[in-house]
Coordinates of N, CA and C and ligand atoms in Angstrom, one line a residue:
M1 N -13.6 17.4 2.0 CA -13.3 16.3 2.8 C -13.3 16.8 4.3
V2 N -14.1 16.2 5.1 CA -14.1 16.6 6.5 C -13.3 15.5 7.3
L3 N -12.2 16.0 7.9 CA -11.4 15.0 8.6 C -11.7 15.1 10.1
P4 N -11.4 14.0 10.8 CA -11.6 14.1 12.3 C -10.5 15.0 12.9
H5 N -10.6 15.3 14.2 CA -9.6 16.0 14.9 C -8.5 15.1 15.3
F6 N -7.2 15.5 14.9 CA -6.1 14.6 15.2 C -5.2 15.3 16.3
K7 N -4.8 14.4 17.2 CA -3.7 14.8 18.1 C -2.7 13.7 18.2
L8 N -1.4 14.1 17.9 CA -0.3 13.1 18.0 C 0.4 13.2 19.3
V9 N 0.3 12.1 20.1 CA 1.0 12.1 21.4 C 2.4 11.7 21.0
S10 N 3.4 12.5 21.5 CA 4.8 12.5 21.0 C 5.8 12.5 22.1
F11 N 7.0 12.2 21.7 CA 8.2 12.4 22.5 C 9.2 13.0 21.6
A12 N 9.9 14.1 22.1 CA 10.7 14.9 21.3 C 11.7 14.2 20.4
L13 N 12.4 13.1 20.9 CA 13.4 12.5 20.2 C 13.0 11.2 19.4
C14 N 11.7 10.9 19.5 CA 11.3 9.6 19.0 C 11.3 9.5 17.5
P15 N 12.1 8.6 16.9 CA 12.0 8.5 15.4 C 10.7 7.9 14.9
Y16 N 10.0 7.1 15.7 CA 8.7 6.5 15.3 C 7.7 7.6 15.3
V17 N 7.8 8.6 16.2 CA 6.9 9.8 16.2 C 7.2 10.6 14.9
Q18 N 8.4 10.8 14.6 CA 8.8 11.6 13.5 C 8.2 11.1 12.2
R19 N 8.2 9.8 12.0 CA 7.6 9.2 10.7 C 6.1 9.6 10.6
A20 N 5.4 9.5 11.8 CA 4.0 9.9 11.7 C 3.8 11.4 11.5
R21 N 4.7 12.2 12.1 CA 4.6 13.7 11.9 C 4.9 14.0 10.4
I22 N 5.9 13.3 9.8 CA 6.2 13.6 8.4 C 5.0 13.3 7.6
M23 N 4.3 12.2 7.9 CA 3.1 11.9 7.1 C 2.0 12.9 7.2
L24 N 1.8 13.4 8.5 CA 0.8 14.5 8.7 C 1.2 15.7 7.8
F25 N 2.5 16.1 7.8 CA 2.9 17.3 7.0 C 2.8 17.0 5.5
E26 N 3.3 15.8 5.1 CA 3.2 15.5 3.7 C 1.8 15.5 3.1
K27 N 0.8 15.0 4.0 CA -0.6 15.0 3.6 C -1.3 16.2 3.9
N28 N -0.6 17.2 4.4 CA -1.3 18.5 4.8 C -2.5 18.3 5.7
I29 N -2.3 17.5 6.7 CA -3.4 17.2 7.7 C -3.3 18.0 8.9
P30 N -4.2 18.9 9.1 CA -4.2 19.7 10.4 C -4.2 18.8 11.6
H31 N -3.4 19.2 12.6 CA -3.3 18.3 13.8 C -2.6 19.1 14.9
D32 N -2.9 18.6 16.1 CA -2.1 19.1 17.3 C -1.1 18.0 17.7
T33 N -0.1 18.5 18.3 CA 1.0 17.6 18.8 C 1.1 17.8 20.3
E34 N 1.1 16.8 21.1 CA 1.4 16.9 22.5 C 2.6 16.1 22.9
Y35 N 3.7 16.8 23.3 CA 4.9 16.1 23.7 C 4.7 15.7 25.2
I36 N 5.1 14.5 25.5 CA 5.0 14.0 26.9 C 6.4 13.6 27.3
D37 N 6.6 13.5 28.6 CA 7.9 13.0 29.1 C 7.7 11.5 29.4
L38 N 8.4 10.7 28.6 CA 8.2 9.2 28.7 C 8.7 8.7 30.1
R39 N 9.6 9.4 30.7 CA 10.0 8.9 32.0 C 9.0 9.2 33.1
S40 N 8.1 10.1 32.8 CA 7.0 10.4 33.8 C 5.8 10.8 33.0
P41 N 5.2 9.7 32.3 CA 4.0 10.0 31.5 C 2.8 10.4 32.3
P42 N 1.9 11.2 31.7 CA 0.7 11.6 32.4 C -0.2 10.4 32.6
P43 N -1.0 10.3 33.6 CA -1.8 9.1 33.9 C -2.7 8.7 32.7
W44 N -3.2 9.6 31.9 CA -4.1 9.3 30.8 C -3.4 8.5 29.7
F45 N -2.0 8.6 29.7 CA -1.3 8.0 28.6 C -1.4 6.5 28.6
L46 N -1.5 5.9 29.8 CA -1.6 4.4 29.9 C -2.9 4.0 29.4
D47 N -3.9 4.8 29.4 CA -5.3 4.4 28.9 C -5.3 4.4 27.4
V48 N -4.4 5.2 26.7 CA -4.5 5.3 25.3 C -3.4 4.5 24.6
S49 N -2.4 4.0 25.4 CA -1.2 3.4 24.8 C -1.0 2.0 25.4
P50 N -1.6 1.0 24.9 CA -1.5 -0.4 25.5 C 0.0 -0.8 25.7
L51 N 0.9 -0.4 24.8 CA 2.3 -0.8 24.9 C 3.1 0.2 25.6
E52 N 2.4 1.3 26.1 CA 3.1 2.4 26.8 C 4.2 3.0 26.0
K53 N 3.9 3.2 24.7 CA 4.9 3.8 23.8 C 4.2 4.9 23.0
V54 N 5.0 5.8 22.5 CA 4.6 6.8 21.5 C 5.1 6.3 20.2
P55 N 4.5 6.7 19.1 CA 3.4 7.7 19.0 C 2.0 7.0 19.2
V56 N 1.1 7.8 19.7 CA -0.3 7.5 19.7 C -1.1 8.6 18.9
L57 N -1.9 8.2 18.0 CA -2.7 9.2 17.3 C -4.1 9.2 17.9
L58 N -4.6 10.3 18.4 CA -5.9 10.4 19.0 C -6.8 11.0 17.8
V59 N -7.7 10.1 17.4 CA -8.6 10.5 16.2 C -10.0 10.8 16.8
D60 N -10.3 12.1 16.9 CA -11.5 12.5 17.7 C -11.5 11.8 19.0
D61 N -10.3 11.8 19.6 CA -10.1 11.2 21.0 C -10.0 9.7 21.0
K62 N -10.2 9.0 19.9 CA -10.1 7.6 19.9 C -8.6 7.2 19.6
P63 N -8.0 6.4 20.4 CA -6.6 6.2 20.2 C -6.2 5.1 19.2
L64 N -5.1 5.5 18.4 CA -4.5 4.5 17.5 C -3.1 4.4 17.8
F65 N -2.5 3.2 18.1 CA -1.1 3.1 18.5 C -0.4 2.4 17.4
E66 N 1.0 2.4 17.5 CA 1.9 1.9 16.6 C 2.1 2.7 15.3
S67 N 3.3 3.1 15.1 CA 3.6 4.1 14.0 C 3.2 3.7 12.6
M68 N 3.4 2.4 12.2 CA 3.1 2.1 10.8 C 1.6 2.1 10.6
P69 N 0.7 1.5 11.5 CA -0.7 1.6 11.3 C -1.1 3.1 11.2
I70 N -0.5 3.9 12.0 CA -0.8 5.4 12.0 C -0.5 5.9 10.6
C71 N 0.7 5.7 10.2 CA 1.1 6.2 8.9 C 0.2 5.7 7.7
E72 N -0.1 4.5 7.7 CA -0.9 3.9 6.6 C -2.3 4.5 6.7
Y73 N -2.9 4.6 7.9 CA -4.2 5.2 8.1 C -4.2 6.6 7.5
L74 N -3.2 7.4 7.9 CA -3.2 8.8 7.4 C -3.1 8.8 5.9
D75 N -2.3 7.9 5.4 CA -2.2 7.8 3.9 C -3.5 7.5 3.2
E76 N -4.3 6.5 3.9 CA -5.5 6.0 3.2 C -6.7 7.0 3.3
I77 N -6.7 7.9 4.3 CA -7.8 8.8 4.4 C -7.7 10.1 3.7
T78 N -6.5 10.2 3.0 CA -6.3 11.4 2.2 C -5.9 11.0 0.8
P79 N -6.2 11.9 -0.2 CA -5.9 11.6 -1.6 C -4.5 11.4 -1.9
G80 N -4.2 10.6 -2.9 CA -2.8 10.4 -3.4 C -1.9 9.6 -2.5
S81 N -2.1 8.3 -2.6 CA -1.3 7.4 -1.7 C 0.2 7.6 -1.9
L82 N 0.9 7.5 -0.7 CA 2.4 7.6 -0.8 C 3.0 6.2 -0.7
H83 N 2.2 5.2 -0.9 CA 2.7 3.8 -1.1 C 2.7 3.5 -2.6
P84 N 3.6 2.7 -3.1 CA 3.5 2.3 -4.5 C 2.1 1.6 -4.8
T85 N 1.5 1.7 -6.0 CA 0.3 1.1 -6.3 C 0.4 -0.4 -6.6
D86 N 1.5 -0.7 -7.2 CA 1.8 -2.1 -7.6 C 1.9 -3.0 -6.3
P87 N 1.1 -4.0 -6.1 CA 1.1 -4.8 -4.9 C 2.4 -5.4 -4.5
F88 N 3.2 -5.8 -5.5 CA 4.5 -6.4 -5.1 C 5.4 -5.3 -4.6
K89 N 5.4 -4.2 -5.3 CA 6.3 -3.0 -4.9 C 5.9 -2.5 -3.5
K90 N 4.6 -2.5 -3.3 CA 4.1 -2.1 -2.0 C 4.6 -3.0 -0.9
A91 N 4.4 -4.3 -1.1 CA 4.9 -5.3 -0.2 C 6.4 -5.2 0.1
Q92 N 7.1 -4.9 -1.0 CA 8.6 -4.8 -0.9 C 8.9 -3.5 0.0
N93 N 8.2 -2.5 -0.3 CA 8.4 -1.3 0.5 C 8.2 -1.6 2.0
R94 N 7.1 -2.3 2.3 CA 6.8 -2.7 3.7 C 8.0 -3.5 4.3
A95 N 8.5 -4.4 3.4 CA 9.6 -5.3 3.9 C 10.8 -4.4 4.3
W96 N 11.1 -3.4 3.4 CA 12.3 -2.5 3.7 C 12.0 -1.6 4.8
I97 N 10.7 -1.3 5.1 CA 10.4 -0.5 6.3 C 10.8 -1.3 7.5
E98 N 10.4 -2.6 7.5 CA 10.8 -3.5 8.6 C 12.3 -3.5 8.8
Y99 N 13.0 -3.5 7.7 CA 14.5 -3.4 7.7 C 14.9 -2.1 8.4
G100 N 14.2 -1.1 8.1 CA 14.5 0.2 8.8 C 14.3 0.1 10.3
N101 N 13.3 -0.6 10.7 CA 13.0 -0.8 12.1 C 14.2 -1.5 12.8
D102 N 14.7 -2.5 12.0 CA 15.9 -3.2 12.5 C 17.1 -2.3 12.7
I103 N 17.3 -1.4 11.7 CA 18.4 -0.4 11.8 C 18.2 0.4 13.0
L104 N 17.0 0.8 13.3 CA 16.8 1.6 14.5 C 17.1 0.8 15.8
D105 N 16.7 -0.4 15.8 CA 17.1 -1.3 17.0 C 18.6 -1.3 17.2
L106 N 19.3 -1.6 16.0 CA 20.8 -1.7 16.1 C 21.4 -0.3 16.5
T107 N 20.7 0.8 16.1 CA 21.3 2.1 16.4 C 21.1 2.4 17.9
Y108 N 20.0 2.0 18.5 CA 19.8 2.2 19.9 C 20.8 1.3 20.7
Q109 N 21.0 0.1 20.2 CA 22.0 -0.8 20.8 C 23.4 -0.2 20.7
F110 N 23.7 0.4 19.6 CA 25.0 1.0 19.4 C 25.2 2.2 20.3
F111 N 24.1 3.0 20.6 CA 24.2 4.1 21.5 C 24.5 3.6 22.9
N112 N 24.0 2.4 23.2 CA 24.0 1.9 24.6 C 25.0 0.8 24.9
A113 N 25.8 0.3 23.9 CA 26.7 -0.8 24.1 C 27.8 -0.5 25.2
K114 N 28.0 -1.4 26.1 CA 28.9 -1.2 27.2 C 30.3 -1.9 27.0
D115 N 30.4 -2.8 26.2 CA 31.7 -3.5 26.0 C 32.1 -3.4 24.5
E116 N 33.5 -3.4 24.4 CA 34.1 -3.2 23.1 C 33.7 -4.2 22.1
T117 N 33.6 -5.5 22.5 CA 33.2 -6.5 21.5 C 31.8 -6.2 20.9
T118 N 30.9 -5.9 21.8 CA 29.5 -5.6 21.3 C 29.5 -4.4 20.4
F119 N 30.2 -3.3 20.9 CA 30.3 -2.1 20.2 C 30.8 -2.3 18.8
K120 N 31.9 -3.0 18.7 CA 32.5 -3.3 17.3 C 31.6 -4.1 16.4
R121 N 30.9 -5.1 17.1 CA 29.9 -5.9 16.3 C 28.8 -5.0 15.7
L122 N 28.3 -4.1 16.6 CA 27.2 -3.2 16.1 C 27.7 -2.3 15.0
I123 N 28.9 -1.8 15.1 CA 29.4 -0.9 14.1 C 29.4 -1.7 12.8
A124 N 29.9 -3.0 12.8 CA 30.0 -3.8 11.6 C 28.6 -4.1 11.1
N125 N 27.7 -4.4 12.0 CA 26.3 -4.7 11.6 C 25.6 -3.5 10.9
L126 N 25.8 -2.3 11.5 CA 25.2 -1.1 10.9 C 25.8 -0.8 9.5
R127 N 27.2 -0.9 9.4 CA 27.8 -0.7 8.1 C 27.2 -1.7 7.1
D128 N 27.1 -2.9 7.5 CA 26.5 -3.9 6.6 C 25.1 -3.6 6.2
R129 N 24.3 -3.1 7.1 CA 22.9 -2.7 6.8 C 22.9 -1.6 5.7
F130 N 23.7 -0.6 5.9 CA 23.7 0.5 5.0 C 24.2 0.1 3.6
E131 N 25.2 -0.8 3.6 CA 25.7 -1.3 2.3 C 24.7 -2.1 1.6
T132 N 23.9 -2.9 2.3 CA 22.8 -3.7 1.7 C 21.7 -2.7 1.1
L133 N 21.4 -1.6 1.9 CA 20.5 -0.6 1.3 C 21.0 0.0 0.0
E134 N 22.3 0.2 0.0 CA 22.9 0.8 -1.2 C 22.6 0.0 -2.5
E135 N 22.5 -1.3 -2.3 CA 22.2 -2.2 -3.5 C 20.8 -2.1 -3.9
I136 N 19.9 -1.7 -3.1 CA 18.5 -1.8 -3.5 C 17.8 -0.4 -3.7
V137 N 18.4 0.6 -3.1 CA 17.7 1.9 -3.2 C 17.8 2.4 -4.7
D138 N 16.8 3.1 -5.1 CA 16.8 3.7 -6.5 C 17.9 4.8 -6.6
T139 N 18.1 5.2 -7.8 CA 19.1 6.3 -8.0 C 18.6 7.6 -7.4
G140 N 17.4 7.7 -7.0 CA 16.9 8.8 -6.2 C 16.0 9.8 -7.0
P141 N 15.7 10.9 -6.3 CA 16.2 11.2 -5.0 C 15.6 10.4 -3.8
F142 N 14.5 9.7 -4.1 CA 13.9 8.9 -3.0 C 14.0 7.4 -3.2
F143 N 13.5 6.7 -2.2 CA 13.7 5.2 -2.2 C 13.2 4.6 -3.5
N144 N 12.0 5.1 -3.9 CA 11.4 4.5 -5.1 C 11.7 5.3 -6.4
G145 N 12.5 6.4 -6.3 CA 12.8 7.2 -7.5 C 12.3 8.6 -7.2
E146 N 11.5 9.1 -8.2 CA 11.1 10.5 -8.1 C 10.1 10.8 -7.0
T147 N 9.3 9.8 -6.6 CA 8.2 10.1 -5.7 C 8.5 9.8 -4.3
F148 N 8.2 10.8 -3.4 CA 8.4 10.6 -2.0 C 7.4 9.6 -1.5
G149 N 7.8 8.6 -0.7 CA 6.9 7.6 -0.2 C 6.8 7.4 1.3
I150 N 5.9 6.6 1.8 CA 5.9 6.3 3.2 C 7.2 5.8 3.7
I151 N 7.9 5.0 2.9 CA 9.2 4.5 3.2 C 10.2 5.6 3.5
D152 N 10.1 6.7 2.8 CA 11.0 7.8 3.0 C 10.7 8.5 4.3
A153 N 9.4 8.5 4.7 CA 9.0 9.0 6.0 C 9.7 8.2 7.2
V154 N 9.8 6.9 6.9 CA 10.4 6.0 7.9 C 12.0 6.2 8.0
Y155 N 12.6 6.4 6.8 CA 14.1 6.4 6.8 C 14.6 7.8 7.2
A156 N 13.8 8.9 7.0 CA 14.3 10.2 7.3 C 14.8 10.3 8.8
P157 N 14.0 9.9 9.8 CA 14.5 9.9 11.2 C 15.7 9.1 11.5
I158 N 15.8 7.9 10.7 CA 17.0 7.1 10.9 C 18.2 7.8 10.5
F159 N 18.1 8.5 9.3 CA 19.3 9.2 8.8 C 19.5 10.4 9.6
R160 N 18.5 11.0 10.3 CA 18.7 12.2 11.1 C 19.6 11.7 12.3
F161 N 19.3 10.6 12.9 CA 20.1 10.0 14.0 C 21.6 9.9 13.5
H162 N 21.7 9.3 12.4 CA 23.1 9.0 11.9 C 23.8 10.3 11.5
A163 N 23.1 11.3 11.0 CA 23.8 12.6 10.6 C 24.3 13.2 11.9
A164 N 23.5 13.1 13.0 CA 24.0 13.6 14.3 C 25.2 12.8 14.8
V165 N 25.1 11.5 14.7 CA 26.3 10.7 15.2 C 27.5 11.1 14.4
R166 N 27.4 11.4 13.2 CA 28.6 11.7 12.3 C 29.2 13.0 12.7
Q167 N 28.4 13.9 13.4 CA 29.0 15.1 13.8 C 30.0 15.0 15.0
Y168 N 29.8 13.8 15.7 CA 30.7 13.6 16.9 C 31.9 12.7 16.4
A169 N 31.6 11.7 15.6 CA 32.7 10.8 15.2 C 32.3 10.1 14.0
D170 N 33.3 9.7 13.1 CA 33.0 9.1 11.9 C 33.2 7.6 12.0
F171 N 32.1 6.8 12.1 CA 32.2 5.4 12.2 C 32.3 4.7 10.8
K172 N 32.4 5.5 9.8 CA 32.5 5.0 8.4 C 31.3 4.2 8.0
F173 N 30.1 4.5 8.5 CA 28.9 3.8 8.0 C 28.6 4.1 6.6
F174 N 29.0 5.2 6.1 CA 28.5 5.6 4.7 C 29.6 5.8 3.7
D175 N 30.8 5.2 4.0 CA 31.9 5.5 3.1 C 31.7 4.9 1.7
D176 N 31.0 3.7 1.7 CA 30.8 3.0 0.4 C 29.3 3.1 -0.1
T177 N 28.6 4.1 0.3 CA 27.2 4.2 0.0 C 26.8 5.5 -0.6
P178 N 27.3 5.9 -1.8 CA 26.9 7.2 -2.3 C 25.4 7.4 -2.6
K179 N 24.7 6.3 -3.0 CA 23.3 6.5 -3.2 C 22.5 6.8 -1.9
V180 N 22.9 6.0 -0.9 CA 22.3 6.2 0.4 C 22.6 7.6 0.9
T181 N 23.8 8.1 0.7 CA 24.2 9.5 1.1 C 23.3 10.5 0.4
R182 N 23.1 10.3 -0.9 CA 22.2 11.3 -1.7 C 20.8 11.2 -1.2
W183 N 20.4 10.0 -0.9 CA 19.0 9.8 -0.3 C 18.9 10.5 1.0
T184 N 19.9 10.4 1.9 CA 19.9 11.1 3.2 C 19.7 12.6 3.0
E185 N 20.5 13.1 2.0 CA 20.5 14.6 1.8 C 19.1 15.0 1.4
A186 N 18.5 14.2 0.4 CA 17.2 14.6 -0.1 C 16.2 14.5 1.1
L187 N 16.3 13.5 1.9 CA 15.3 13.4 3.0 C 15.5 14.5 4.1
L188 N 16.7 14.8 4.4 CA 16.9 15.8 5.5 C 16.6 17.2 5.0
A189 N 16.6 17.4 3.7 CA 16.2 18.7 3.1 C 14.7 18.9 3.0
R190 N 14.0 17.8 3.1 CA 12.5 17.8 2.8 C 11.8 18.6 3.9
P191 N 11.0 19.6 3.6 CA 10.4 20.4 4.6 C 9.6 19.6 5.7
S192 N 8.9 18.5 5.2 CA 8.1 17.7 6.2 C 9.1 17.1 7.3
A193 N 10.3 16.7 6.8 CA 11.2 16.1 7.8 C 11.8 17.2 8.7
Q194 N 12.0 18.3 8.1 CA 12.5 19.4 9.0 C 11.5 19.8 10.0
Q195 N 10.2 19.8 9.6 CA 9.2 20.2 10.6 C 8.8 19.2 11.6
S196 N 9.3 17.9 11.4 CA 8.9 16.8 12.2 C 9.5 16.8 13.6
V197 N 10.5 17.6 13.8 CA 11.1 17.6 15.1 C 10.9 19.0 15.8
P198 N 10.9 19.0 17.1 CA 10.7 20.3 17.8 C 12.0 21.1 17.7
E199 N 11.9 22.4 18.0 CA 13.1 23.3 18.0 C 14.2 22.9 18.9
S200 N 13.8 22.2 20.0 CA 14.8 21.8 21.0 C 15.5 20.5 20.6
Y201 N 15.2 20.0 19.4 CA 15.6 18.6 19.1 C 17.1 18.4 19.2
E202 N 17.9 19.3 18.6 CA 19.4 19.1 18.6 C 19.9 19.1 20.0
T203 N 19.5 20.1 20.8 CA 20.0 20.1 22.2 C 19.5 18.9 23.0
D204 N 18.3 18.5 22.8 CA 17.7 17.3 23.5 C 18.5 16.1 23.1
L205 N 18.8 15.9 21.8 CA 19.5 14.7 21.4 C 21.0 14.7 21.9
D206 N 21.6 15.9 21.9 CA 22.9 16.0 22.5 C 23.0 15.6 23.9
T207 N 22.0 16.1 24.7 CA 21.9 15.7 26.1 C 21.6 14.2 26.3
Y208 N 20.7 13.7 25.5 CA 20.4 12.2 25.5 C 21.6 11.4 25.2
L209 N 22.3 11.7 24.2 CA 23.4 10.9 23.8 C 24.6 10.9 24.8
K210 N 24.8 12.2 25.3 CA 26.0 12.3 26.2 C 25.7 11.7 27.6
K211 N 24.4 11.5 27.8 CA 24.0 10.8 29.1 C 24.2 9.3 29.0
R212 N 24.4 8.7 27.9 CA 24.4 7.3 27.8 C 25.6 6.7 28.6
N213 N 25.3 5.7 29.4 CA 26.3 5.1 30.2 C 26.8 3.9 29.3
S214 N 27.6 4.4 28.3 CA 28.0 3.4 27.3 C 29.3 3.9 26.6
L215 N 29.9 3.0 25.8 CA 31.1 3.4 25.1 C 30.9 4.6 24.2
F216 N 29.7 4.7 23.5 CA 29.5 5.8 22.7 C 29.3 7.1 23.5
G217 N 28.6 7.0 24.6 CA 28.4 8.1 25.5 C 29.8 8.7 26.0
A218 N 30.6 7.7 26.4 CA 31.9 8.1 26.9 C 32.7 8.8 25.8
R219 N 32.6 8.3 24.6 CA 33.4 8.8 23.5 C 33.0 10.2 23.2
I220 N 31.8 10.6 23.3 CA 31.3 11.9 22.8 C 31.2 12.9 24.0
R221 N 31.3 12.5 25.2 CA 31.2 13.5 26.3 C 32.4 14.4 26.2
G222 N 32.1 15.7 26.4 CA 33.2 16.7 26.3 C 33.3 17.2 24.9
Q223 N 32.7 16.6 23.9 CA 32.7 17.1 22.6 C 31.7 18.1 22.4
A224 N 31.9 19.0 21.3 CA 30.9 20.1 21.0 C 29.5 19.5 20.7
A225 N 28.5 20.3 21.1 CA 27.1 19.9 20.8 C 26.9 19.7 19.3
V226 N 25.8 19.0 19.0 CA 25.5 18.7 17.6 C 25.2 20.0 16.9
Ligands
GSH1 N1 6.8 -0.3 17.4 C1 6.6 1.0 18.0 C2 7.9 1.6 18.6 C3 7.6 2.9 19.3 C4 8.7 3.1 20.3 O1 9.6 2.3 20.6 N2 8.6 4.3 21.0 C5 9.5 4.6 22.1 C6 10.1 6.0 22.0 S1 11.0 6.2 20.6 C7 8.7 4.5 23.4 O2 7.6 5.1 23.5 N3 9.3 3.9 24.4 C8 8.7 3.8 25.7 C9 9.6 4.2 26.8 O3 10.8 4.5 26.5 O4 9.2 4.1 28.0 C10 6.0 1.9 16.9 O5 6.4 1.7 15.7 O6 5.3 2.9 17.2

């Protein structure tokens, strides 16, 4: 099988980039990765990214944007799909992927909340989201059971954020979610997930979180690095 040349345009902390990188590693697809600074992107970036976001996959220099189309494309051009074959299960997986996107939105809001009422609401919302996941996730090790899927590539970066949060303070997101906790452990131990972040990831995340002009930022400043 002759594959095109792939370059993933990335940002070190981006969970949407990580899901695409996990797919590249899971599918053994040779690729280059170029990290850019989103605060000061190179001029060519605007030409390949209509929404001015990463990830962008350059396929023989042709750009593909949005993480889920990228993940599904990588899955489809290589043998052995990581989506369930049953159409209903596949649609369900896609729906729970969207749920994961919502958890990411809430997590960013949680990092950036400036007032106590919003912060408390977000903590309650996130707890609720993980408790709902607990009811639907398989007994493991992965979302669908034995087989690692695209949905696992989506949730690994979400759980990576929350594993880091937990090292600063325990917001009790996972007190009543033993299945989600086992799922997290399986995902964070997965080689593709470990390879999906650069070596500087933990230091970069520590800097990013402590810089937040927010209640969370204030709470963790002065605490030990992740
Ligand atoms: N829906 C997009 C979301 C990607 C996204 O939000 N990327 C962030 C970084 S994690 C970004 O590029 N933001 C642009 C900016 O911060 O200027 C996807 O799934 O690819």
